Structures are given as C-alpha cells and as structure tokens.
Coordinates of N, CA and C and ligand atoms in Angstrom, one line a residue:
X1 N 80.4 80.6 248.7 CA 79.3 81.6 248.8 C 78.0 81.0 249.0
X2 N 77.2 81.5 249.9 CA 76.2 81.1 249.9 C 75.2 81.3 249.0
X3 N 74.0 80.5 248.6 CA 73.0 80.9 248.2 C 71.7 81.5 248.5
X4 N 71.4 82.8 248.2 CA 69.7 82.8 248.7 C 68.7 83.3 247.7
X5 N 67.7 82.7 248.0 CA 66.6 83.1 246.6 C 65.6 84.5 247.5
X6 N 65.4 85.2 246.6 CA 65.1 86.3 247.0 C 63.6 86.6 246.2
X7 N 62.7 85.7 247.3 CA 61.4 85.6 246.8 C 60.4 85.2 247.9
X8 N 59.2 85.3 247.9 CA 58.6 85.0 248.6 C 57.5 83.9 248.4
X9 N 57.6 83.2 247.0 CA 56.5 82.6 246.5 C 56.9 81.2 246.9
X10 N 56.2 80.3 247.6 CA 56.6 79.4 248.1 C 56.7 78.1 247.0
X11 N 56.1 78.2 245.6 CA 55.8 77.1 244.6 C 57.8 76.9 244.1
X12 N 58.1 78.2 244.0 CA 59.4 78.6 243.2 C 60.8 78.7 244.5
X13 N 60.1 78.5 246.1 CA 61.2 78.4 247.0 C 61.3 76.5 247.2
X14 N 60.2 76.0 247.0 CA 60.4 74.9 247.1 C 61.1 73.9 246.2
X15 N 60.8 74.3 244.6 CA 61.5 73.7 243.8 C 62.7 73.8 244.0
X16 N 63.6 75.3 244.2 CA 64.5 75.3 244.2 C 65.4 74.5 245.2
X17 N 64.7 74.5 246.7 CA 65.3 74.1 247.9 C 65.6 72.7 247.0
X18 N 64.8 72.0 246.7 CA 64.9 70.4 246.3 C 66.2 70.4 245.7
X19 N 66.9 71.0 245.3 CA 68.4 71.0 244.5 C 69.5 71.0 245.3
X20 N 69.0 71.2 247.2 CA 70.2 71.1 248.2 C 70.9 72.3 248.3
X21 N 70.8 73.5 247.3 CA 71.8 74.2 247.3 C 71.3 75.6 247.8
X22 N 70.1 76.0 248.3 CA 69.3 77.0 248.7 C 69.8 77.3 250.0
X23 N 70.8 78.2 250.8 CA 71.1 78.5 251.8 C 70.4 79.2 253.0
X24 N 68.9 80.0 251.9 CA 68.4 80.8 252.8 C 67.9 81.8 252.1
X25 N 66.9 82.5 252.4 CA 65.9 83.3 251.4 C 65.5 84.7 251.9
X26 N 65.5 85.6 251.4 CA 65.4 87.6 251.3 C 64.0 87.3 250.9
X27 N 63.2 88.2 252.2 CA 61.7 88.6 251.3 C 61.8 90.1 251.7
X28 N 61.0 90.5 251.1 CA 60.8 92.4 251.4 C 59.4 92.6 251.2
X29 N 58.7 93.5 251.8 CA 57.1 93.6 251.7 C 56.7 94.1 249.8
X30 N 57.8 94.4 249.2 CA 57.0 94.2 247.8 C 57.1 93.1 247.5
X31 N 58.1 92.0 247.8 CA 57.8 90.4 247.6 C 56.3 89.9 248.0
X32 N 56.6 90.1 249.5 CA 55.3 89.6 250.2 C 53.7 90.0 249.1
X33 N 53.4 91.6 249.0 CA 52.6 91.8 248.8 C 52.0 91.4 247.4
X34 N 53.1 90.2 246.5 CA 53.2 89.5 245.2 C 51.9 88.0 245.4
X35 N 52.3 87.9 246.7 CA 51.9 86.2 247.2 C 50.1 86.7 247.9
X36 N 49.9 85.5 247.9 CA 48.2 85.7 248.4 C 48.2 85.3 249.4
X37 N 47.6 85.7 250.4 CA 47.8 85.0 251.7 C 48.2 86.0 253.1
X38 N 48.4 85.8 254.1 CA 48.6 86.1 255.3 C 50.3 86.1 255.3
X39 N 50.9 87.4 255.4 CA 52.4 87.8 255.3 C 53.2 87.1 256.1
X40 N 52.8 86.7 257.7 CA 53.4 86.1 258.5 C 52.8 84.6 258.5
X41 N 52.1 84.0 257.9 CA 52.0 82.5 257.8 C 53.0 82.4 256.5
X42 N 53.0 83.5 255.6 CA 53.8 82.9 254.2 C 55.3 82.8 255.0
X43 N 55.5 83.7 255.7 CA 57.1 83.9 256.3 C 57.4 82.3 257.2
X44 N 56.3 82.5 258.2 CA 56.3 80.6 258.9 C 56.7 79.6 257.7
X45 N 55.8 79.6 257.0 CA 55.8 78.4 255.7 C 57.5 78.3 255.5
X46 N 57.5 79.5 254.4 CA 59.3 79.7 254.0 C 60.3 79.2 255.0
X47 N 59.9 79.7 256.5 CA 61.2 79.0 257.3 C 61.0 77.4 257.9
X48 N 59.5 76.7 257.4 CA 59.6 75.3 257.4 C 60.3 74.8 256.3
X49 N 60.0 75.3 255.2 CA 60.6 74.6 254.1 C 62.2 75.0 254.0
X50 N 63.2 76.2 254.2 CA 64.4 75.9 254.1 C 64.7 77.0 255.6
X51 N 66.0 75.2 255.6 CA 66.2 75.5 256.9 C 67.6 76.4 257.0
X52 N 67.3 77.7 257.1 CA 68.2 79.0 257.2 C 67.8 80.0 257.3
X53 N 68.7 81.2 257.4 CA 68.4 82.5 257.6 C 67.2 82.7 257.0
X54 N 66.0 83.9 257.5 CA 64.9 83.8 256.1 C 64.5 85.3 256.4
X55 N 64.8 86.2 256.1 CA 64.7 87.5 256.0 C 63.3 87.8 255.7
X56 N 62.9 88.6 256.9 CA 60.9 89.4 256.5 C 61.6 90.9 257.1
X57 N 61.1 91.9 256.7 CA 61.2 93.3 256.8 C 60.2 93.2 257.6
X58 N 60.7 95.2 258.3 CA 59.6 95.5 259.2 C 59.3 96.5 258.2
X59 N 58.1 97.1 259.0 CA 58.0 98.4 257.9 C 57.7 99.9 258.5
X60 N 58.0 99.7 260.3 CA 58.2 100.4 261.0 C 58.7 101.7 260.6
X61 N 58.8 102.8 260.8 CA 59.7 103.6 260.3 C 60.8 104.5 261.1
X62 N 59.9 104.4 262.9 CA 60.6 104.8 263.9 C 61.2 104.0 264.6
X63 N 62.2 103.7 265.4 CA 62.9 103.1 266.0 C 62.0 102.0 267.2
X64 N 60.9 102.5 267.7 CA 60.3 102.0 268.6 C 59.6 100.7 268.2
X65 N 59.3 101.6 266.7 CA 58.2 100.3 265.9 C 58.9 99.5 265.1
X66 N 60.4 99.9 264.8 CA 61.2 99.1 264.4 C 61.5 97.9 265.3
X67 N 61.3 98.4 266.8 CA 62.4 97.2 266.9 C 60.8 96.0 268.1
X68 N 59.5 96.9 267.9 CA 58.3 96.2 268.3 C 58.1 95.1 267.3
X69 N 58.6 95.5 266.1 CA 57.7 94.9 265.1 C 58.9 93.4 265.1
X70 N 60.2 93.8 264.9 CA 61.7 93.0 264.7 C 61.3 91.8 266.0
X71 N 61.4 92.7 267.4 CA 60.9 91.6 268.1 C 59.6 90.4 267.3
X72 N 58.3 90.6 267.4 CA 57.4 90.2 266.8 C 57.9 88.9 266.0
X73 N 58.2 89.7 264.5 CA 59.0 88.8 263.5 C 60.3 87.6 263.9
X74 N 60.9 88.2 265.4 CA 62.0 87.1 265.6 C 61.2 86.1 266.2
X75 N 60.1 86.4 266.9 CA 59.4 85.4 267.4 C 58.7 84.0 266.6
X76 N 58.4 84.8 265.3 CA 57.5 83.6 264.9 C 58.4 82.3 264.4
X77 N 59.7 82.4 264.5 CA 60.2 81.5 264.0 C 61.7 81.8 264.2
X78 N 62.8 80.6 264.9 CA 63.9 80.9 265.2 C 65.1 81.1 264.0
X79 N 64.4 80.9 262.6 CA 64.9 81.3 261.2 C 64.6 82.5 261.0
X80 N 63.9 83.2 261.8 CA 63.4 85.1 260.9 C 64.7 85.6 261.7
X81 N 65.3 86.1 260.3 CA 66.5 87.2 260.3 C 65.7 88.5 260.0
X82 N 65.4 89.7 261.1 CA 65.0 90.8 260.9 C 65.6 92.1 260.2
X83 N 65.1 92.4 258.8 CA 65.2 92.8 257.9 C 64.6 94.3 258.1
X84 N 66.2 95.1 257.9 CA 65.6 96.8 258.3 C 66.5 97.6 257.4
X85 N 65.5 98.6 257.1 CA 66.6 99.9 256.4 C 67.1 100.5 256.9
X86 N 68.2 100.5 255.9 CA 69.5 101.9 256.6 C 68.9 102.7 256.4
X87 N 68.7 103.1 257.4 CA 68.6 104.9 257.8 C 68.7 105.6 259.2
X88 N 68.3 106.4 259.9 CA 69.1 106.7 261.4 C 68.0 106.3 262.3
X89 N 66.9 105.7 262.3 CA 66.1 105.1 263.5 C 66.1 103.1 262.9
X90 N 66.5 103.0 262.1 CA 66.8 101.8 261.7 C 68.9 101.3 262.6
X91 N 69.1 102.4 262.3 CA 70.3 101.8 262.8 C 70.4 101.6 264.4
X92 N 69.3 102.7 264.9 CA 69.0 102.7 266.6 C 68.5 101.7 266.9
X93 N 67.1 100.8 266.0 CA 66.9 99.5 266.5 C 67.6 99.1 266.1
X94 N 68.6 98.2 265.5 CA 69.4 97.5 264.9 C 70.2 97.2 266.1
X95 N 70.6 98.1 267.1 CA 71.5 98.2 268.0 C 70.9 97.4 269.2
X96 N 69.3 98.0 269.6 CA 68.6 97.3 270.5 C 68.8 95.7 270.2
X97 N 68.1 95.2 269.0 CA 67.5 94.1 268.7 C 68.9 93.3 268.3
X98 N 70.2 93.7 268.3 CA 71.2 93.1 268.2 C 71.5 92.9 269.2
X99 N 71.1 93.7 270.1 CA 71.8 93.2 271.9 C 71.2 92.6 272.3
X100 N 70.2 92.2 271.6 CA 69.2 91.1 272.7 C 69.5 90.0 271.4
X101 N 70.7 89.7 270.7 CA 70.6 88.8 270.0 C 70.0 88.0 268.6
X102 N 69.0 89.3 268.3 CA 68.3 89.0 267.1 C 69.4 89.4 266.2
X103 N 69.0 88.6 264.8 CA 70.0 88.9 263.9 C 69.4 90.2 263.0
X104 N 70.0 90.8 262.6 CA 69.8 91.7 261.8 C 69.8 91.7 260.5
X105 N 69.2 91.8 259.4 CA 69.7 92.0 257.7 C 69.7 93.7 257.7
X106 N 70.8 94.1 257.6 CA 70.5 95.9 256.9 C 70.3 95.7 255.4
X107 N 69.5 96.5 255.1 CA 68.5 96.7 254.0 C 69.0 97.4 253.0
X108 N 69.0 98.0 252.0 CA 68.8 99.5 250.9 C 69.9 99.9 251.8
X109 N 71.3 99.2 251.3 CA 72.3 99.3 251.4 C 73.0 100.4 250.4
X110 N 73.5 101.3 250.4 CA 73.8 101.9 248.9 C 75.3 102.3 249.1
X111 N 75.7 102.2 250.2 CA 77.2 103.3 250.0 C 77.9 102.6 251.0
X112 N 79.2 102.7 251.0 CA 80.4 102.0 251.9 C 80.0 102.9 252.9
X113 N 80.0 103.6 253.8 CA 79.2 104.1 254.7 C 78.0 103.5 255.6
X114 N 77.3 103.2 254.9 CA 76.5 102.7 255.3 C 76.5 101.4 255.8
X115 N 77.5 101.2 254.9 CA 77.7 99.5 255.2 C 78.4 99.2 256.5
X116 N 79.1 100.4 256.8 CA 80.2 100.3 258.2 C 79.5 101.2 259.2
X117 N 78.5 101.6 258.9 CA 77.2 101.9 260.1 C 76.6 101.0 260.5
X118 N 75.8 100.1 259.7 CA 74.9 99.2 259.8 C 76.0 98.0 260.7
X119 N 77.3 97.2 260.1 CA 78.0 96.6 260.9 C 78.5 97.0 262.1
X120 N 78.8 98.2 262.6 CA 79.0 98.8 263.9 C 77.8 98.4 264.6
X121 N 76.2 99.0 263.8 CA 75.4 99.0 265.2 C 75.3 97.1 265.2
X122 N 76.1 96.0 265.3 CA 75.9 95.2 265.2 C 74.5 94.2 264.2
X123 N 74.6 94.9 263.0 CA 74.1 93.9 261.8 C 74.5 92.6 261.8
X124 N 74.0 91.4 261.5 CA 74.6 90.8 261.2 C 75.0 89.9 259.9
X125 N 74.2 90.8 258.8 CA 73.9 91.1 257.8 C 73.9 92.7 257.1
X126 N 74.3 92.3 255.8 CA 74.2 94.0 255.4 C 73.8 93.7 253.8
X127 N 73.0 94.2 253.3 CA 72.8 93.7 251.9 C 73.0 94.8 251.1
X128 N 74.2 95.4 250.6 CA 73.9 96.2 249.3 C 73.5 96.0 248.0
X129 N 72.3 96.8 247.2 CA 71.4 96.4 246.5 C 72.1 96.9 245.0
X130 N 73.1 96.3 244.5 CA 74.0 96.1 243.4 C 72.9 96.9 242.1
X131 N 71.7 96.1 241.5 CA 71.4 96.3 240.7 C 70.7 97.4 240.4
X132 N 70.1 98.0 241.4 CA 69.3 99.3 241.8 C 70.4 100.7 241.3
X133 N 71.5 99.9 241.6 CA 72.7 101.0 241.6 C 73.1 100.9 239.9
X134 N 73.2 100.0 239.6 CA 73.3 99.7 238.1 C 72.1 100.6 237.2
X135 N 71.6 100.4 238.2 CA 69.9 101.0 236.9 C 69.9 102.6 236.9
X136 N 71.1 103.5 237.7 CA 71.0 104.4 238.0 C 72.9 105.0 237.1
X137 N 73.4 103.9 236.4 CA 74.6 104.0 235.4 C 75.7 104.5 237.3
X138 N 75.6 103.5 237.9 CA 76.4 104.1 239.2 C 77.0 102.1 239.2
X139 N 78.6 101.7 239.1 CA 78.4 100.5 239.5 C 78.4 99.6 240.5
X140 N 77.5 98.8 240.7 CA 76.7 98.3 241.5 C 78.1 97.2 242.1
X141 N 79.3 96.4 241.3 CA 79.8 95.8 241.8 C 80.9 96.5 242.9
X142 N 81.3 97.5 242.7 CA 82.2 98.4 243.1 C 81.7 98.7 244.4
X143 N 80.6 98.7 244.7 CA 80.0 98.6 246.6 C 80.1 97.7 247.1
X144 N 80.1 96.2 246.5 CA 80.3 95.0 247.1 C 81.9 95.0 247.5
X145 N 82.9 95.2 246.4 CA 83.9 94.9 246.5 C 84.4 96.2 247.5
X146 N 84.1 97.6 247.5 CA 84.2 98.6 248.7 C 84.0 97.9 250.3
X147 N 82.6 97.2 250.0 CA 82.5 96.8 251.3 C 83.4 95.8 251.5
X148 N 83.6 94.7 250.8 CA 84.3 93.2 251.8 C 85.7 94.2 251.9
X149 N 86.4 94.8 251.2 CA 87.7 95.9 251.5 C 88.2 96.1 252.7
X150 N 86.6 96.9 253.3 CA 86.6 97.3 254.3 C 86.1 96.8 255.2
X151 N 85.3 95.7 255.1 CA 85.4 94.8 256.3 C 86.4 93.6 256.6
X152 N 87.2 93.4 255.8 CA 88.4 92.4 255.9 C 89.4 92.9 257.1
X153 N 89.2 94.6 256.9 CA 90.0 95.3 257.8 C 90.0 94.8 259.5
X154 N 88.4 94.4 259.5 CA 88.3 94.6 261.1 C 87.4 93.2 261.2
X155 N 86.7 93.1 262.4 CA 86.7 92.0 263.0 C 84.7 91.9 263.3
X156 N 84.0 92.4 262.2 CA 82.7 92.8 262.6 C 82.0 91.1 262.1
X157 N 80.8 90.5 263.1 CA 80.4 89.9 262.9 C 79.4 90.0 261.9
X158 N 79.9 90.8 260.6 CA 78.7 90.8 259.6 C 79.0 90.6 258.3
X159 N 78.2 89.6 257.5 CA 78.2 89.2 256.5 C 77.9 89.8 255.3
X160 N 78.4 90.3 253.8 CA 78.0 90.6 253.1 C 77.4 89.7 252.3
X161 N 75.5 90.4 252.2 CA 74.4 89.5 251.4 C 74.7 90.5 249.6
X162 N 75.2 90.1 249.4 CA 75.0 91.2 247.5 C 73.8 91.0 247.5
X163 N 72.5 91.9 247.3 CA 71.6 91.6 246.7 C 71.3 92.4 245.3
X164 N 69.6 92.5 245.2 CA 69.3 93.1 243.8 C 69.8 92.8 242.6
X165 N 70.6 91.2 242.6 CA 71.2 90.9 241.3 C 70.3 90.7 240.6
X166 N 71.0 90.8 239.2 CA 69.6 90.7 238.0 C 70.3 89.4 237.1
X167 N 71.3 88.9 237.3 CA 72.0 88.2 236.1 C 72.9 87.4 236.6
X168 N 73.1 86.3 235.9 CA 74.0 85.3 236.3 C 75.5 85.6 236.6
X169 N 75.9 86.9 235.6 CA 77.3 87.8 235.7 C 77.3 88.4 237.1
X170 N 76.2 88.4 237.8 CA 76.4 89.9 238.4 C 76.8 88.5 239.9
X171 N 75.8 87.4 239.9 CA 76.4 85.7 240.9 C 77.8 85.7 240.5
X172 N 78.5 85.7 239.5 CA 79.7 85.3 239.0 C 80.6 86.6 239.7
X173 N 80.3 87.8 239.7 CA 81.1 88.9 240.2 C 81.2 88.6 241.5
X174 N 79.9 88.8 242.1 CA 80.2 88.6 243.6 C 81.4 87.2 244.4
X175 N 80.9 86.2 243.7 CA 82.0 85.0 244.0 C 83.2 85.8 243.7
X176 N 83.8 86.0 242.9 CA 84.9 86.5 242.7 C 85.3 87.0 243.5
X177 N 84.4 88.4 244.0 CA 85.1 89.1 245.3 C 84.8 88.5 246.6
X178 N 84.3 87.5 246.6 CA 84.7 87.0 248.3 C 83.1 87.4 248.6
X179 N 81.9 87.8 247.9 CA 80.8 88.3 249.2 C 80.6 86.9 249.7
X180 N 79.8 87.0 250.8 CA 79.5 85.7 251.8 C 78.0 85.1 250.9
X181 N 77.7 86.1 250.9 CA 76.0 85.4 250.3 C 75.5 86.2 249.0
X182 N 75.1 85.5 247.9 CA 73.8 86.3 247.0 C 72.8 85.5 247.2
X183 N 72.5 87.0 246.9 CA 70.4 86.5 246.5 C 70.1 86.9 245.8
X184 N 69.2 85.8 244.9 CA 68.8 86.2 243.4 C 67.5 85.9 243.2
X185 N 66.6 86.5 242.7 CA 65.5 85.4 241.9 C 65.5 84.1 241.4
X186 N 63.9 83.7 241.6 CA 64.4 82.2 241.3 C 64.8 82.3 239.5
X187 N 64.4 83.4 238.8 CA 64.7 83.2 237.1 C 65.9 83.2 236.9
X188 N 67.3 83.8 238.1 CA 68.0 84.2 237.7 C 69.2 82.4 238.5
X189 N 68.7 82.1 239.5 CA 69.1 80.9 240.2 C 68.9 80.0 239.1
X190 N 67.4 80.1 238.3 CA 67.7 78.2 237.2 C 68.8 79.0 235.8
X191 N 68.8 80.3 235.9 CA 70.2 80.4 234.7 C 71.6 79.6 235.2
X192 N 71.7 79.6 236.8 CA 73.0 79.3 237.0 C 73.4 77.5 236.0
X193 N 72.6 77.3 236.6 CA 72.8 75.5 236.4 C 72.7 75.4 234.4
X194 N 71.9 76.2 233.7 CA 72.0 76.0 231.8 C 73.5 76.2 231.5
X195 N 73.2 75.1 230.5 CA 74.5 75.1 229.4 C 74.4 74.2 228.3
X196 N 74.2 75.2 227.2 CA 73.6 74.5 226.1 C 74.7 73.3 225.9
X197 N 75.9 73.7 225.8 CA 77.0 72.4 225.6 C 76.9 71.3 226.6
X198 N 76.1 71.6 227.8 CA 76.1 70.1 228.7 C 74.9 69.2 228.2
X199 N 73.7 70.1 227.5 CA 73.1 69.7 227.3 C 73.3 69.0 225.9
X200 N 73.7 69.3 225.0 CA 74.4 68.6 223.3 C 75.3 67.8 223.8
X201 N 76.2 67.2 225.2 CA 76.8 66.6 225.3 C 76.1 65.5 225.5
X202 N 75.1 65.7 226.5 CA 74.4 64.9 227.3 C 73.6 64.3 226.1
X203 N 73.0 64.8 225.1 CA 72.3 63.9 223.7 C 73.3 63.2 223.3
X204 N 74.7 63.4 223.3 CA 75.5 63.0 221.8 C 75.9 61.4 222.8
X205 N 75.9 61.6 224.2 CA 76.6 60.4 224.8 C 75.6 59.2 224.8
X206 N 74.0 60.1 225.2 CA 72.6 58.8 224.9 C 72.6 58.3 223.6
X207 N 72.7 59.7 222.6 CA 72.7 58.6 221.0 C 73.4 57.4 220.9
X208 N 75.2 57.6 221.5 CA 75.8 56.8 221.3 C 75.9 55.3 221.7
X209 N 75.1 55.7 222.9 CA 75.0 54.3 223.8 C 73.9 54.0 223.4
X210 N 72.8 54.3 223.0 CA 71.7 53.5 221.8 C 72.3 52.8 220.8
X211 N 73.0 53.4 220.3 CA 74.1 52.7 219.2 C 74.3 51.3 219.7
X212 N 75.1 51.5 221.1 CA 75.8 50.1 221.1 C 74.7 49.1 221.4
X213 N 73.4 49.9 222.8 CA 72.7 48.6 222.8 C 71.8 48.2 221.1
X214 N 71.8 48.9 220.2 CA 71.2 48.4 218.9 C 72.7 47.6 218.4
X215 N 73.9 47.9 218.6 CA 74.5 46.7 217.8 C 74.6 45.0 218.5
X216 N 74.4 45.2 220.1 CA 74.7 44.3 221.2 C 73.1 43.6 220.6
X217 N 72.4 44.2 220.4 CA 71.2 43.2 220.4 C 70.8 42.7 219.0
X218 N 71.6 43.3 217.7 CA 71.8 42.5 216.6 C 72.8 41.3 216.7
X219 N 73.8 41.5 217.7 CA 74.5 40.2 218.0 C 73.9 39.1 218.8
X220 N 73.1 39.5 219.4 CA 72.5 38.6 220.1 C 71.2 37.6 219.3
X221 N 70.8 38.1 218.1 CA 70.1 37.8 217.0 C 70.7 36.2 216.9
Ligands
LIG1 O1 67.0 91.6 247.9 C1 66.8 92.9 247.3 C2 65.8 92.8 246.2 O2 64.6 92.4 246.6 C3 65.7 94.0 245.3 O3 65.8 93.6 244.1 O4 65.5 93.7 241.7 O5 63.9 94.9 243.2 O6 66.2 95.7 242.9 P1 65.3 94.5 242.9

C-alpha cells in the first residue's frame, strides 16, 4: 500500500519524506489555506520535495472552470495530480482532463456509486473520505471495501486513495482490504512507526551491553 501524507505544511512533509516511505501527498484548499504563503508556490515546493503524485484541488465549481483551473494546476508541475469533487460538472471535467491525459484525484467520495462514476469518467484516482463517514455513525471502512469489490470486477485504471483517516486502525483496515493508497496526517503517520515494547527493548539491550563494556574494561584493569 502506498503511502500519502495528507498535508500541506512543508516543515511536517519534509520530515516525513526523510524516512523513504512517503509515496505522495493529498492537499485540499482547507489544508492550503492552514499554510502562509502563495497556494501554488506551496504546491511547486511539495512536488520538489517528494517525488510523486501530489494532489492540489480546484475550486471551480462549473465544468469549464473545472477543467481551466485542472489544466493550470497540471501545468505547474509534472507531479500535480488534479484534485476534483464528485459531483456532475466535476465528473464532466474529469472526462475532458482525463483525455488529454491529466491524472485525476475524485474528491468527497462518499458512496460505491460514486466511486464507479468517477472511475468510468476516467479518474485515476478516487478517494473515499472514510472518517467523515465515521463522524456521521455511517461505516467509513465498508466504502473502501464496497469499492475495491467492485473495482476488482473490471479493468478501470483507478486507484483506491482511503482518505480522511483519523487513526492508525483505520491504516491497518485499509491494508487489510487491498486499498492501493492511504493518506493520513502527519500525527497519525509518526503513530505508525511507536511501540512502547521496541522501545523497552531497545533500553534493556543498551543497558546490557554497558554491562559487558563495564565488565571488559574491569578486565583490562
Ligand atoms: O484527504 C481528505 C482529508 O483532507 C479529509 O480529512 O480529517 O478533514 O475528514 P478530514
């Protein structure tokens, strides 16, 4: 499964990239509007520092300006994966801007439906937003696993992104079912790697080997 951090702050994309294991990164204009700065130099930055997919939304709402703006954004960098909502002038660009090649992320993904709209109009991405659905007592894992179901079926060149995870369980679910990619915050990315027991291991094995060099250097007395 891949990984992607779903942030736009470049202090918390960089640390993480350093660990090799950063596949590629989800921003959305409430990320963006978190960070100081100019929205499309932050998007440049992000796709210097990891080299993958890197998802910037439009915020178009009609098809025209969807797919002006998608153009635009594929331009500034051969890493912007153009990031759009499902809904029915979103699926109309999606269709343009996929024939000319640009990749697609479908957005505020919510229902198996949707999911097999957005991959028809050639998506090449589809993110259902798991935790949003959770926060609403609806479960959130049960879309992910609806969707790969029904894309195993057929032969669509699109990837399931799980997003909106809130928890290390919810990375552990999606592996389980086969999605292709999560994206998580970076708070929820440094849970992956803790473990109090590696860490009590990791003291018990230093104590021990201070041990030996304190008895190795009483022998050498
Ligand atoms: O990638 C989707 C994400 O930005 C939404 O997450 O936690 O706001 O539901 P959240």
């Amino acid at each position: 499964m891949k990984i992607f951090l779903d942030t736009a702050n470049l202090d918390e994309i960089r640390e993480a990239a350093a660990l090799g294991v950063v596949d590629g990164i989800t921003t959305n204009p409430s990320l963006l509007a978190k960070e100081t700065g100019d929205p499309e130099a932050i998007l440049v930055e992000i796709c210097e520092t990891v080299d993958g997919p890197i998802s910037g939304e439009v915020v178009a709402t009609e098809a025209d300006g969807m797919i002006k703006e998608g153009r635009h954004l594929a331009s500034l960098h051969e890493n912007v994966v153009v990031k759009i909502p499902c809904i029915t002038e979103g699926l109309k660009a999606t269709k343009i801007l996929s024939g000319e090649g640009k990749r697609v992320n479908m957005t505020l993904v919510f229902s198996p439906t949707q999911a097999l709209l957005a991959a028809k109009s050639g998506a090449r991405y589809v993110s259902p937003f798991l935790g949003r659905l959770d926060d609403i007592a609806a479960p959130g894992m049960d879309l992910v696993a609806d969707i790969i179901q029904i894309f195993d079926h057929y032969d669509f060149d699109c990837e399931v992104l799980a997003a909106s995870l809130r928890h290390p369980l919810h990375v552990v679910e999606a592996a389980r079912m086969g999605a292709d990619i999560a994206t998580m915050p970076k708070s929820v990315f440094d849970k992956l790697l803790k473990h109090p027991l590696t860490d009590i291991g990791l003291k018990r094995f230093l104590d021990d080997w201070e041990k030996v060099k304190a008895q190795l250097a009483a022998k050498a007395v």
